[in-house]
Coordinates of C-alpha atoms (C1' of nucleotides) in Angstrom, one line a residue:
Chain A
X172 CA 69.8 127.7 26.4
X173 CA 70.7 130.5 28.5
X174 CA 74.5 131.7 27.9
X175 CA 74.6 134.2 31.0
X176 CA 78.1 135.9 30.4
X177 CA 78.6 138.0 27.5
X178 CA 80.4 135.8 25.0
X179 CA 81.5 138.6 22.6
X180 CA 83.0 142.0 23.5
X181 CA 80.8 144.5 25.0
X182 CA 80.3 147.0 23.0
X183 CA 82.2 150.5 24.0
X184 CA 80.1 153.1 23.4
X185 CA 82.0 155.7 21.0
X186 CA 82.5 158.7 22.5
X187 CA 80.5 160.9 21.0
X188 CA 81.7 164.4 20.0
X189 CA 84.2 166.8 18.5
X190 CA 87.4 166.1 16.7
X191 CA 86.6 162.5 16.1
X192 CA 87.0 162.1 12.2
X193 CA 86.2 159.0 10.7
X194 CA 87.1 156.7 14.1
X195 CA 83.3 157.0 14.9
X196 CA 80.7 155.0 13.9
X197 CA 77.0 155.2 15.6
X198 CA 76.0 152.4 18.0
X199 CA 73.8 150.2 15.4
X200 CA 76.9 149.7 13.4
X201 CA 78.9 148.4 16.2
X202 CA 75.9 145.9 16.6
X203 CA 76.0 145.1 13.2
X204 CA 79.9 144.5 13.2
X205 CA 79.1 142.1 16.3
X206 CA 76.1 140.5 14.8
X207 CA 78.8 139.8 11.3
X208 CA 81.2 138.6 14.0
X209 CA 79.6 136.2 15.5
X210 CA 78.0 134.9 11.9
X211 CA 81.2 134.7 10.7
X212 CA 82.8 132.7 13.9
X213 CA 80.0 130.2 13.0
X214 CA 78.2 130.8 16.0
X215 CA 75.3 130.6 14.3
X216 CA 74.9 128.5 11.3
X217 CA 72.8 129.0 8.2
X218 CA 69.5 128.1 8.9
X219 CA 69.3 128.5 12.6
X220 CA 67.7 131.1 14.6
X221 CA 69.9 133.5 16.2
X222 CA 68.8 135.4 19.8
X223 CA 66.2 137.4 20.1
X224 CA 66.4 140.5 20.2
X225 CA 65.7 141.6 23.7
X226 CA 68.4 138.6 24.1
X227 CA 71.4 140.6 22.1
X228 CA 70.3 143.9 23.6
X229 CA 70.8 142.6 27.0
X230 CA 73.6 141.1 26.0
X231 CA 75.6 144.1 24.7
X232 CA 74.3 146.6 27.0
X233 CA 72.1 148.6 24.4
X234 CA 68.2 149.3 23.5
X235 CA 66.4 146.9 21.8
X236 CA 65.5 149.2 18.7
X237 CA 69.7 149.8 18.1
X238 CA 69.6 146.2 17.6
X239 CA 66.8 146.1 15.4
X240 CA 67.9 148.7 13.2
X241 CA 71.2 146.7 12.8
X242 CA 69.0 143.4 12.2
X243 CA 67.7 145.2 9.7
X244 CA 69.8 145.9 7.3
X245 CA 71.4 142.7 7.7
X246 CA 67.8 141.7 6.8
X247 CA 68.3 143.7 3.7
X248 CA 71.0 142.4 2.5
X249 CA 69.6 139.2 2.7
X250 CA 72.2 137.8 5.7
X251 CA 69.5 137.5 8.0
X252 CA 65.7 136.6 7.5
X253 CA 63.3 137.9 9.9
X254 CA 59.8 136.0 10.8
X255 CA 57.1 137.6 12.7
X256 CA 56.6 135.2 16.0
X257 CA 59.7 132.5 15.2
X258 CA 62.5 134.6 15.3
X259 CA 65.7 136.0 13.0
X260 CA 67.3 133.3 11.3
X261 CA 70.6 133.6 9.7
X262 CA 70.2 133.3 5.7
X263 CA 70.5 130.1 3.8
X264 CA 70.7 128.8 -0.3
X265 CA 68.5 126.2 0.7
X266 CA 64.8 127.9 1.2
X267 CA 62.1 128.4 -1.3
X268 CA 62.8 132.3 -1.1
X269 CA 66.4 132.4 -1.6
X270 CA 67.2 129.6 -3.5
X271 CA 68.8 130.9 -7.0
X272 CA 68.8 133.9 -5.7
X273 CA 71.5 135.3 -7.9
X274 CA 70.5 133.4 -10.6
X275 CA 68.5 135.9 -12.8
X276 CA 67.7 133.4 -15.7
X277 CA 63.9 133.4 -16.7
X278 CA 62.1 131.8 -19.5
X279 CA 60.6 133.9 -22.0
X280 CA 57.1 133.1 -20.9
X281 CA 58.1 134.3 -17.0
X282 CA 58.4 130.8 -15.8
X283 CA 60.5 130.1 -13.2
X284 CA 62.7 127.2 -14.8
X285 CA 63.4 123.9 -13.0
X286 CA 66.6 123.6 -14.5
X287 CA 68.3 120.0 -14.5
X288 CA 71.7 119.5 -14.0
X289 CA 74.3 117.6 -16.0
X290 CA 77.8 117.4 -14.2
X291 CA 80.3 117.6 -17.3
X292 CA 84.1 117.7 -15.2
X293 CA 85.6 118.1 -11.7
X294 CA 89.1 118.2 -11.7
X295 CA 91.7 119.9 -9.1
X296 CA 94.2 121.6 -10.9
X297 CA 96.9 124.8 -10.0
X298 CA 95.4 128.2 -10.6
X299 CA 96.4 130.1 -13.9
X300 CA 97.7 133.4 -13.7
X301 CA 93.8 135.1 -14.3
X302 CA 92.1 132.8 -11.9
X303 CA 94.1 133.3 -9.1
X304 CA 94.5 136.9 -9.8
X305 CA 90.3 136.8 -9.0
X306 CA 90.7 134.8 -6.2
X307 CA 93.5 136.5 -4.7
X308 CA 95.5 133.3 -4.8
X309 CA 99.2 133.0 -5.6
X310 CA 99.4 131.7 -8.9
X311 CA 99.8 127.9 -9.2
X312 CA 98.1 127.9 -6.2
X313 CA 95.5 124.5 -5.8
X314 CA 92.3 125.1 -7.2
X315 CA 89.2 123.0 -8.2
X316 CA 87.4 123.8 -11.1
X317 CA 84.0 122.2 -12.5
X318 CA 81.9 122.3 -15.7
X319 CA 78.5 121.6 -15.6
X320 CA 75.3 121.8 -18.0
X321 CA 72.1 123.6 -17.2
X322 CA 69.1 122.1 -19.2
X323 CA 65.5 123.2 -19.3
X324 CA 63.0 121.0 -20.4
X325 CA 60.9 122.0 -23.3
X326 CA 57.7 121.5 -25.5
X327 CA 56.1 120.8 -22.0
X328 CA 52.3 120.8 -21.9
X329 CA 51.5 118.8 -24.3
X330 CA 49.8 114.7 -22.9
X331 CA 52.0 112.1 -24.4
X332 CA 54.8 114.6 -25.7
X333 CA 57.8 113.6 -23.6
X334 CA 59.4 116.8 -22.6
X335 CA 63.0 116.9 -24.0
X336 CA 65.8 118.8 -21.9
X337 CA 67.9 122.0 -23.9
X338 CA 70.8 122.8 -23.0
X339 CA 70.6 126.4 -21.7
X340 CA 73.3 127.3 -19.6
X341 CA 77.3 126.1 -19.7
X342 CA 79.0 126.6 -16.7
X343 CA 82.7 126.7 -15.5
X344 CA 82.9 127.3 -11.8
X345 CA 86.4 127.9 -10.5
X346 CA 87.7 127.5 -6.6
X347 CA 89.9 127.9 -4.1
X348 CA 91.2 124.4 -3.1
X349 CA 91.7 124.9 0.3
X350 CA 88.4 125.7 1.2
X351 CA 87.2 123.2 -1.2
X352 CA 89.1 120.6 0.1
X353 CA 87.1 117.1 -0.6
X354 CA 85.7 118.5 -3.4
X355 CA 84.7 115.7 -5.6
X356 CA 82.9 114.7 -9.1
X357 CA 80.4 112.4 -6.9
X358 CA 79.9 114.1 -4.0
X359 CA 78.8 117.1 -7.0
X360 CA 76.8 114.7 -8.9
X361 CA 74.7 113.2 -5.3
X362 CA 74.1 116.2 -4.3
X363 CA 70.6 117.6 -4.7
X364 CA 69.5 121.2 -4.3
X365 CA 71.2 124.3 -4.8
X366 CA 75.1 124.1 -5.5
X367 CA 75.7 127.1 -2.9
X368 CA 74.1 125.1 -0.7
X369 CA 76.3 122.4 -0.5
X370 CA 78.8 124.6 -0.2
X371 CA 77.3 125.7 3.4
X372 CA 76.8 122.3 4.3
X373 CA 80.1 120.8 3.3
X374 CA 82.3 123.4 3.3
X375 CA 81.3 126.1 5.7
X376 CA 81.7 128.6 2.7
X377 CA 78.5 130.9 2.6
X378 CA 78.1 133.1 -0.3
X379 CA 76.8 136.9 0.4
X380 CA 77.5 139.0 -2.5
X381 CA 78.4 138.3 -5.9
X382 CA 79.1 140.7 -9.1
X383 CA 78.6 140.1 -12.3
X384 CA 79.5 141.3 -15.6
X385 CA 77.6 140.3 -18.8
X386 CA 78.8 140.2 -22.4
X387 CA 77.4 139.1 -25.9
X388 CA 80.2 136.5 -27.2
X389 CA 80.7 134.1 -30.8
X390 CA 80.0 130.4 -29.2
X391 CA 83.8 128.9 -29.4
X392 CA 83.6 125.5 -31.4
X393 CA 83.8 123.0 -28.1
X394 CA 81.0 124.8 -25.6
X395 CA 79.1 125.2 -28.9
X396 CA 78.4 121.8 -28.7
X397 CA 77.3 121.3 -26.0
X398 CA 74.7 124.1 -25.8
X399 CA 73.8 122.4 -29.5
X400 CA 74.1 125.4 -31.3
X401 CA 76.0 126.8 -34.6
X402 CA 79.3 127.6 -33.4
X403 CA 79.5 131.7 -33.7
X404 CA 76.3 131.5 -32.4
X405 CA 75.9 134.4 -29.9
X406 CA 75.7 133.9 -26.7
X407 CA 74.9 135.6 -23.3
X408 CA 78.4 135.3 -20.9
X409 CA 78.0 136.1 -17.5
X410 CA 81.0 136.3 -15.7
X411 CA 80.8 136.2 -12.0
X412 CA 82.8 136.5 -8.7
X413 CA 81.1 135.0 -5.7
X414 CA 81.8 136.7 -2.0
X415 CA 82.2 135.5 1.6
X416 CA 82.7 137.6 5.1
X417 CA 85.5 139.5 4.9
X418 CA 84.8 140.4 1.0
X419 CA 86.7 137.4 0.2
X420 CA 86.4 136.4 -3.2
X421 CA 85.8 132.2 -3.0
X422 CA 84.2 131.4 -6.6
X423 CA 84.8 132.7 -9.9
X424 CA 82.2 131.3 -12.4
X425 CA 81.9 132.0 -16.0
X426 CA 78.6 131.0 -17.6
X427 CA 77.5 131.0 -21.2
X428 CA 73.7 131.6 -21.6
X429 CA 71.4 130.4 -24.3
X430 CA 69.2 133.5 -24.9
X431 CA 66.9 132.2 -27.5
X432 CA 63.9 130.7 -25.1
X433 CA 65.3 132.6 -21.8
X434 CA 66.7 135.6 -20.9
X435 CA 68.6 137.5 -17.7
X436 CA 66.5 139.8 -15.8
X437 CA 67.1 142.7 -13.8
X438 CA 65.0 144.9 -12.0
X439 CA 66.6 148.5 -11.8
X440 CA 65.4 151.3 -9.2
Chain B
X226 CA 55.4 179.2 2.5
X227 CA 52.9 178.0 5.5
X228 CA 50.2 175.4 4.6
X229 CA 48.3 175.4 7.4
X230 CA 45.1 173.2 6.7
X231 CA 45.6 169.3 6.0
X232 CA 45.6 169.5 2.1
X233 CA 45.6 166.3 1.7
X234 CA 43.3 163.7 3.3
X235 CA 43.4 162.7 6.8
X236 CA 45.1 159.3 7.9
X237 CA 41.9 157.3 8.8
X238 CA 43.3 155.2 11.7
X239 CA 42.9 151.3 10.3
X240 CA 40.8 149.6 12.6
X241 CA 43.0 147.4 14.7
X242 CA 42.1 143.7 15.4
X243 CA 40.3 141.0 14.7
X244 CA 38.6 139.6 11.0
X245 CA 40.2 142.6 9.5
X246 CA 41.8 140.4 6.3
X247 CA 43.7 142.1 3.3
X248 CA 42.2 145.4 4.0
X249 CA 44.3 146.5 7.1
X250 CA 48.0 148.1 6.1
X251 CA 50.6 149.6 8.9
X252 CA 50.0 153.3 9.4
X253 CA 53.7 154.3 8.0
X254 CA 52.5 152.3 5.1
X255 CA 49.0 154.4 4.7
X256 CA 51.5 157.3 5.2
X257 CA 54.0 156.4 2.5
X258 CA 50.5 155.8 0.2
X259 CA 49.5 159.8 0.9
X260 CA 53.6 160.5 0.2
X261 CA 53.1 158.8 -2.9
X262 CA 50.0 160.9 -4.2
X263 CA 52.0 163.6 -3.2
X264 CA 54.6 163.2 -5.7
X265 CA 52.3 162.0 -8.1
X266 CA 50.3 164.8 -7.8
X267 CA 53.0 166.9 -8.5
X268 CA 52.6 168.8 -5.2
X269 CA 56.7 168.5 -4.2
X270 CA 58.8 168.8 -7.9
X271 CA 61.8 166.2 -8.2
X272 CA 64.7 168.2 -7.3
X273 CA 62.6 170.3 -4.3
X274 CA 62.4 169.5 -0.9
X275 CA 59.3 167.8 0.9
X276 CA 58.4 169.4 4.5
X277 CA 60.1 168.5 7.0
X278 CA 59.5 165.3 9.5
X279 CA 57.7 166.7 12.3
X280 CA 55.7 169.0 9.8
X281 CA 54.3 166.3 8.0
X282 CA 53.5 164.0 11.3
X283 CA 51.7 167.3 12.4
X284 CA 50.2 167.3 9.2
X285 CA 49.2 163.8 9.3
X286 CA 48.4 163.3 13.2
X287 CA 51.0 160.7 13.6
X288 CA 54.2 160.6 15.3
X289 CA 57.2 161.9 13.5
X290 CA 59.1 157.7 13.4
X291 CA 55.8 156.6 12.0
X292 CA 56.7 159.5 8.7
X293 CA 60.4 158.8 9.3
X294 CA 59.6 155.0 8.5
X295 CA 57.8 155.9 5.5
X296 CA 59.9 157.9 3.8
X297 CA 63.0 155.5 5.0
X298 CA 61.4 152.8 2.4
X299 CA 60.7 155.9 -0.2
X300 CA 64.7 156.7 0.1
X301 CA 65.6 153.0 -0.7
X302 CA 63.7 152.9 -3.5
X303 CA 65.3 156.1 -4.6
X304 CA 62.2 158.0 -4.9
X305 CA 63.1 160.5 -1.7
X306 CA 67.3 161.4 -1.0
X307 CA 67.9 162.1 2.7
X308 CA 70.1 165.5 3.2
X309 CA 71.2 165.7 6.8
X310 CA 70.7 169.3 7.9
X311 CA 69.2 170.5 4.8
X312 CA 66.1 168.2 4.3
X313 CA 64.4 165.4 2.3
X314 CA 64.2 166.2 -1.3
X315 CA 62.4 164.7 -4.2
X316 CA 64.3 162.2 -6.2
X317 CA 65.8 164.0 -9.8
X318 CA 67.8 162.2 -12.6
X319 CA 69.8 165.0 -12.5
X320 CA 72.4 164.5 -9.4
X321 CA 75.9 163.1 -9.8
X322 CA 74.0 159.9 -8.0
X323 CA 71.6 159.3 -9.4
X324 CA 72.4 160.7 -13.0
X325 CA 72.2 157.7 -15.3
X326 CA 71.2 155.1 -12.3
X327 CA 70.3 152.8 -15.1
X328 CA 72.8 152.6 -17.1
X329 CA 74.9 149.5 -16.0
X330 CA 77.9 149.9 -19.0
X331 CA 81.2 150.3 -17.6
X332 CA 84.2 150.0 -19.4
X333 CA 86.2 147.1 -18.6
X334 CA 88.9 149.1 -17.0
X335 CA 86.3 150.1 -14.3
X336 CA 86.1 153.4 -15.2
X337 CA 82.8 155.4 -15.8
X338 CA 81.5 156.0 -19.3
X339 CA 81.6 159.7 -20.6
X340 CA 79.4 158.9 -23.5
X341 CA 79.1 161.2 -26.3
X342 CA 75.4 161.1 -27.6
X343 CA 74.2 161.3 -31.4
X344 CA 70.9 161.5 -32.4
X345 CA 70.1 159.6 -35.2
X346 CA 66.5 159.9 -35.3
X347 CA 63.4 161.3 -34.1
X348 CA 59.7 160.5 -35.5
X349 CA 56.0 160.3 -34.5
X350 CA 54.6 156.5 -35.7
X351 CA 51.3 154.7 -34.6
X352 CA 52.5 152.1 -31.8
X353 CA 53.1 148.5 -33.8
X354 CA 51.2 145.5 -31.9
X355 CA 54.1 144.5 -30.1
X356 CA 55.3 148.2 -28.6
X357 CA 51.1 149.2 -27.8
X358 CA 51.0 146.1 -25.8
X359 CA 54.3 146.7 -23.9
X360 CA 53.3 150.5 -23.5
X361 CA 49.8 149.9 -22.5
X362 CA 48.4 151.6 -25.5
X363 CA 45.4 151.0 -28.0
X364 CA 48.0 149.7 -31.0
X365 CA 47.7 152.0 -33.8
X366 CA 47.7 154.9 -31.2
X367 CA 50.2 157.8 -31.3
X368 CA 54.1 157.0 -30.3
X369 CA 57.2 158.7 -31.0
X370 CA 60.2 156.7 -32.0
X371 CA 63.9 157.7 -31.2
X372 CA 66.8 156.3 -32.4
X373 CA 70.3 157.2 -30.8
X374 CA 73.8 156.2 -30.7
X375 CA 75.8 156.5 -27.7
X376 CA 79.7 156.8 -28.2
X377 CA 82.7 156.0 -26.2
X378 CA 86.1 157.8 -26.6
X379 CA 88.9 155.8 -26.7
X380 CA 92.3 156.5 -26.7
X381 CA 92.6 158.7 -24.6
X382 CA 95.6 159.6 -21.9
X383 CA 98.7 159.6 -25.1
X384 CA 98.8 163.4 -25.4
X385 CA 98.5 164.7 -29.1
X386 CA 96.6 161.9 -29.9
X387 CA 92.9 163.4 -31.0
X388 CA 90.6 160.9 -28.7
X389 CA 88.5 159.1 -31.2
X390 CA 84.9 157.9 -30.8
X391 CA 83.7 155.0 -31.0
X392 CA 80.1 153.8 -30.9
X393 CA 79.1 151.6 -28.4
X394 CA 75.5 151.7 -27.8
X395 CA 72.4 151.7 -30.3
X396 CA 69.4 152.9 -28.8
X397 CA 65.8 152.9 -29.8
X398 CA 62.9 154.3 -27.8
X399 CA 59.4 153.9 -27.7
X400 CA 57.5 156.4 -26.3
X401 CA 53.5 156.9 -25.9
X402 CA 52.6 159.9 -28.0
X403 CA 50.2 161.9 -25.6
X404 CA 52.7 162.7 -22.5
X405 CA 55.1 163.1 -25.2
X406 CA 53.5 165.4 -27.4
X407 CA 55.6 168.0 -28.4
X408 CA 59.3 166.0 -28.4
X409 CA 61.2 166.8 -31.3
X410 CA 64.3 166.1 -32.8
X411 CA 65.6 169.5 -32.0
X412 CA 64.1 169.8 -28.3
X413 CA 66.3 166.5 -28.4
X414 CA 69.4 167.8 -29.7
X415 CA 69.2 171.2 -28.5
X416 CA 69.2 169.0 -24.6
X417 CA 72.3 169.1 -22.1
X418 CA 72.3 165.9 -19.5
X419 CA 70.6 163.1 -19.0
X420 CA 67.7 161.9 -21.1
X421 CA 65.2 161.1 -18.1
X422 CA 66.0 164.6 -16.7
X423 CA 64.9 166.4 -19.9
X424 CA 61.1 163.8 -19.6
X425 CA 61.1 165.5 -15.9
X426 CA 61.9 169.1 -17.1
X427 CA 59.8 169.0 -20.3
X428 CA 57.3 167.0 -20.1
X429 CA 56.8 165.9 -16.6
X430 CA 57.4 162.3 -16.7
X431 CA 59.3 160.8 -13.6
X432 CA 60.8 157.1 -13.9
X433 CA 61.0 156.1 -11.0
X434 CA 61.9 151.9 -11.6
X435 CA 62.2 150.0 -14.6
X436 CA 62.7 145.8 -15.8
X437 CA 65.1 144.8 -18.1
X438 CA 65.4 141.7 -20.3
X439 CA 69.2 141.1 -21.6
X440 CA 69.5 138.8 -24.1
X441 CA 73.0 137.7 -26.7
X442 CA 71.8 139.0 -30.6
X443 CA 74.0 138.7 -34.0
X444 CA 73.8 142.3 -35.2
X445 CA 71.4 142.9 -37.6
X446 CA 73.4 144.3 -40.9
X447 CA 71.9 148.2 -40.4
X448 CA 72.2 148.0 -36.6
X449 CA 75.7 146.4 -37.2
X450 CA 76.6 149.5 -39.6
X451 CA 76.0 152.1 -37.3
X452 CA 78.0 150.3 -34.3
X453 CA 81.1 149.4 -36.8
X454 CA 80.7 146.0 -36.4
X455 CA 80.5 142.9 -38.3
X456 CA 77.1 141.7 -39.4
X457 CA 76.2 139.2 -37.2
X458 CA 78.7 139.9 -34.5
X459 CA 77.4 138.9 -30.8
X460 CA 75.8 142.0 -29.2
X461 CA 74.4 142.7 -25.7
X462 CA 70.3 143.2 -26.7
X463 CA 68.8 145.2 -23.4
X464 CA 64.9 146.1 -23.4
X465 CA 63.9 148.2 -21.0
X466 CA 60.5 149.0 -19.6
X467 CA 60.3 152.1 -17.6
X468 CA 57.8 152.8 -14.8
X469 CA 56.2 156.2 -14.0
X470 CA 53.9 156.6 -10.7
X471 CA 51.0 154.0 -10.7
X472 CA 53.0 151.3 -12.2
X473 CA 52.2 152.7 -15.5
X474 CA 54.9 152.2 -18.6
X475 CA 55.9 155.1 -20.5
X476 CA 59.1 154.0 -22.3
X477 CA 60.4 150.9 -24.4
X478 CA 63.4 150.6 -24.6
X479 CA 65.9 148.5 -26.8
X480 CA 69.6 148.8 -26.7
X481 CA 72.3 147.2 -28.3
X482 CA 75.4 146.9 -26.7
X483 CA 79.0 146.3 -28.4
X484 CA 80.4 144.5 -25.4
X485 CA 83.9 144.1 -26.8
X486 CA 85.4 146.9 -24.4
X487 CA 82.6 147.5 -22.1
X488 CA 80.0 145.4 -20.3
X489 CA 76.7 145.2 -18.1
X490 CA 78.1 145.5 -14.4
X491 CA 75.4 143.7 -12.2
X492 CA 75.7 143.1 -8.2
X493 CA 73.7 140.5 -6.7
X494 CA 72.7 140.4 -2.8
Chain C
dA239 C1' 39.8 124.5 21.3
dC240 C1' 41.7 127.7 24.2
dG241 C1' 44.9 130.4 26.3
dC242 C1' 49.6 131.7 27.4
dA243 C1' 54.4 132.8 26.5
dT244 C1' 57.6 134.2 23.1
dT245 C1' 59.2 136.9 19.2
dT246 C1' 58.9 140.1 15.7
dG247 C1' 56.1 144.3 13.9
dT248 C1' 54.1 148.8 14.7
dT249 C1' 53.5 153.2 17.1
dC250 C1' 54.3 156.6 20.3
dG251 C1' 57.1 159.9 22.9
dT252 C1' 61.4 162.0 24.3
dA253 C1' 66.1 163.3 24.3
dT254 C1' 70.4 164.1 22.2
dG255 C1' 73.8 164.2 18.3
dT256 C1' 75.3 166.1 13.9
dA257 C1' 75.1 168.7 9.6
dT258 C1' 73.6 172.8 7.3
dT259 C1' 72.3 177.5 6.8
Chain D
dT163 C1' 75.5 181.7 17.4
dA164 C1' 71.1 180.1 16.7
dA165 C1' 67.6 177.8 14.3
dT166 C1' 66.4 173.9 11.4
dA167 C1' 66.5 169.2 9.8
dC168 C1' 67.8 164.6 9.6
dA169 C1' 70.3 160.8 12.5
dT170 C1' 70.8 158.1 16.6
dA171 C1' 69.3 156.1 20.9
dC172 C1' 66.2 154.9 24.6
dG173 C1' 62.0 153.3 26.7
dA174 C1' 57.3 151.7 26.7
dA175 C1' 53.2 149.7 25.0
dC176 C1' 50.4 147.1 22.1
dA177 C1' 49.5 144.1 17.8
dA178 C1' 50.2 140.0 15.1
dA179 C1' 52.1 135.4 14.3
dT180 C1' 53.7 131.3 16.1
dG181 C1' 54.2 127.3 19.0
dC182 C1' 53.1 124.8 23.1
dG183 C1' 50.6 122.9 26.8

DNA sequence: ACGCATTTGTTCGTATGTATT
DNA sequence: TAATACATACGAACAAATGCG
């Protein structure tokens, strides 16, 4: 398990002082870029521990706390996830602590909401002029783009009552076909767990980052009915584009909320 | 400006090992506790600076990393801002910032939201049910009630052209009636900046975190009036429940938004 | 069941760099 | 220029959690 030689570049230490304007960055950030490096070279994959610390410090010829304090606010951001006695392992959409972490959907009575999944369309198709625009494609570029239903059971609780499923959230996802190469209607509908998930697994596309923006819109007549309700009906839309390394847009996904049992929350500091 | 004696209490060393369960914390976590009282006990004023790093390790008989940990956590969660050179200073809702740190509008061309403020009303109620058991309060206990509009201007850049206003957010506020005793309609009106800064200045209240619920509502005919829309077009419904020290609530907060040239910017990690 | 090695977590101390006054 | 304060970096030691023999 040992790799002996230093596989990445060894870090030169900035020189520190004088007219050096914005050229200099402090040693923990250098770390950090090398630690995002090697993540994004796939020398680690999700899920797996990465070296110890005392490992990487050896390795790139600096103190142990300079790489912790880079570990840590990859930690932060929720790259990296740190546990006392096993080791740093490199963030995933698959555990119990991240999964749906950027979904903020909660019912109204703070459960968290197993939500089932109903695959509605999976088609490739060329980018429009707005979706590619997102994605920093060319326009007419290859693209894959997928609808799918999110449905919370209610009227749980109740012995006998068999819960019924709501529709509560209409999504349209819309990707980059090269990435997404292989991307198929069954290989969507077999897979179980968290759709950024599969993403890691199948396509080696890891989602850091997303930002959102979130609007009150009239239900159009078609997604109206499939959320089953009145068309003009308000609804929450929560448009969002998805991030890689590199700040690489890879997902633009457009999702129309049902607000009348759940809502979208968001903690502010 | 010397305070020589330990005002506050002395850091009782937790005992280290052993069957020690839920009782033992970190000492930079005992120290961020005694930073905490500090604040809350109004002994360092939001907008004034705390003493400096080694004083308050002296003070506390720990080393200066163990404070500089503390307050590291206090300044991600905005309560402390880090000034190289000059000092640590006590979080404000004053500062360029942090001014309006949660307000998430931005208008869909990216750029931020001057918004023009109008008072629409300002009374002293008895809590309902529903706001005395969001606020913490006995219901039928003194609250004051605020309503506000918040307007954009639009049109702007053509010279000549007057820019015009248009509303954009109804507000209403809930506030317990004893820290607020005294808030008027013209203490209100006759205020310059933001809204939390004047509950510092006036009245002593510090939000320091809050939890909103965002939800898609058809305007209610009077709400819809004073935004200028249609009855029962889709607006952005935001409650809000501000924090003080302690956890405790000390503002409901409803807003709704008119999301047709603005919306709720959110950024996931 | 026990102890040992490994790994992160906490704490200390010291030195130096950089920004501000 | 000097003093002050936060920022970075190093080294060392021990605590706590984990996994293995």
């Amino acid at each position: 398990m040992a790799d002996a030689a230093p596989p990445l570049t060894p870090v030169v230490r900035a020189v520190a002082p004088a007219a050096v304007g914005p050229a200099f960055s402090p040693l923990y950030q250098q770390i950090k870029v090398l630690l995002v490096q090697g993540l994004q070279a796939g020398e680690w994959q999700p899920g797996q521990v990465i070296p110890s610390e005392v490992e990487l410090a050896a390795r790139w010829r600096v103190s142990q706390g300079t790489v912790r304090k880079a570990i840590d606010e990859l930690a932060t951001e929720n790259r990296l996830v740190r546990r006392q006695g096993k080791g740093t392992f490199v963030a995933t959409h698959a555990e119990q602590e991240t999964r749906y972490r950027f979904l903020r959907l909660t019912a109204d009575d703070g459960s968290a909401p197993p939500l089932q999944r109903r695959l509605l369309e999976c088609r490739r198709m060329r980018a429009s002029a707005e979706v590619a625009q997102r994605l920093e494609l060319k326009a007419g570029e290859a693209a894959v783009q997928v609808r799918r239903l999110l449905l919370a059971s209610v009227g749980a609780g109740a012995a006998g009552a068999p819960a019924r499923l709501r529709p509560v959230v209409l999504d349209d996802l819309w990707l980059p076909g090269t990435p997404f190469k292989g991307l198929t209607a069954e290989r969507l509908a077999a897979w179980r767990g968290p759709l950024y998930r599969m993403f890691e697994v199948e396509f080696a596309v890891h989602m850091i980052r997303a930002e959102e923006k979130l609007r009150a819109v009239a239900a159009p007549a078609e997604e109206a009915a499939l959320l089953k309700v009145a068309p003009g009906a308000p609804l929450l839309s929560v448009e969002r584009l998805s991030y890689t390394y590199g700040d690489r847009p890879v997902e633009l996904r457009r999702g129309l909320y049902d607000t009348q049992a759940h809502h979208y929350r968001n903690v502010l500091n």
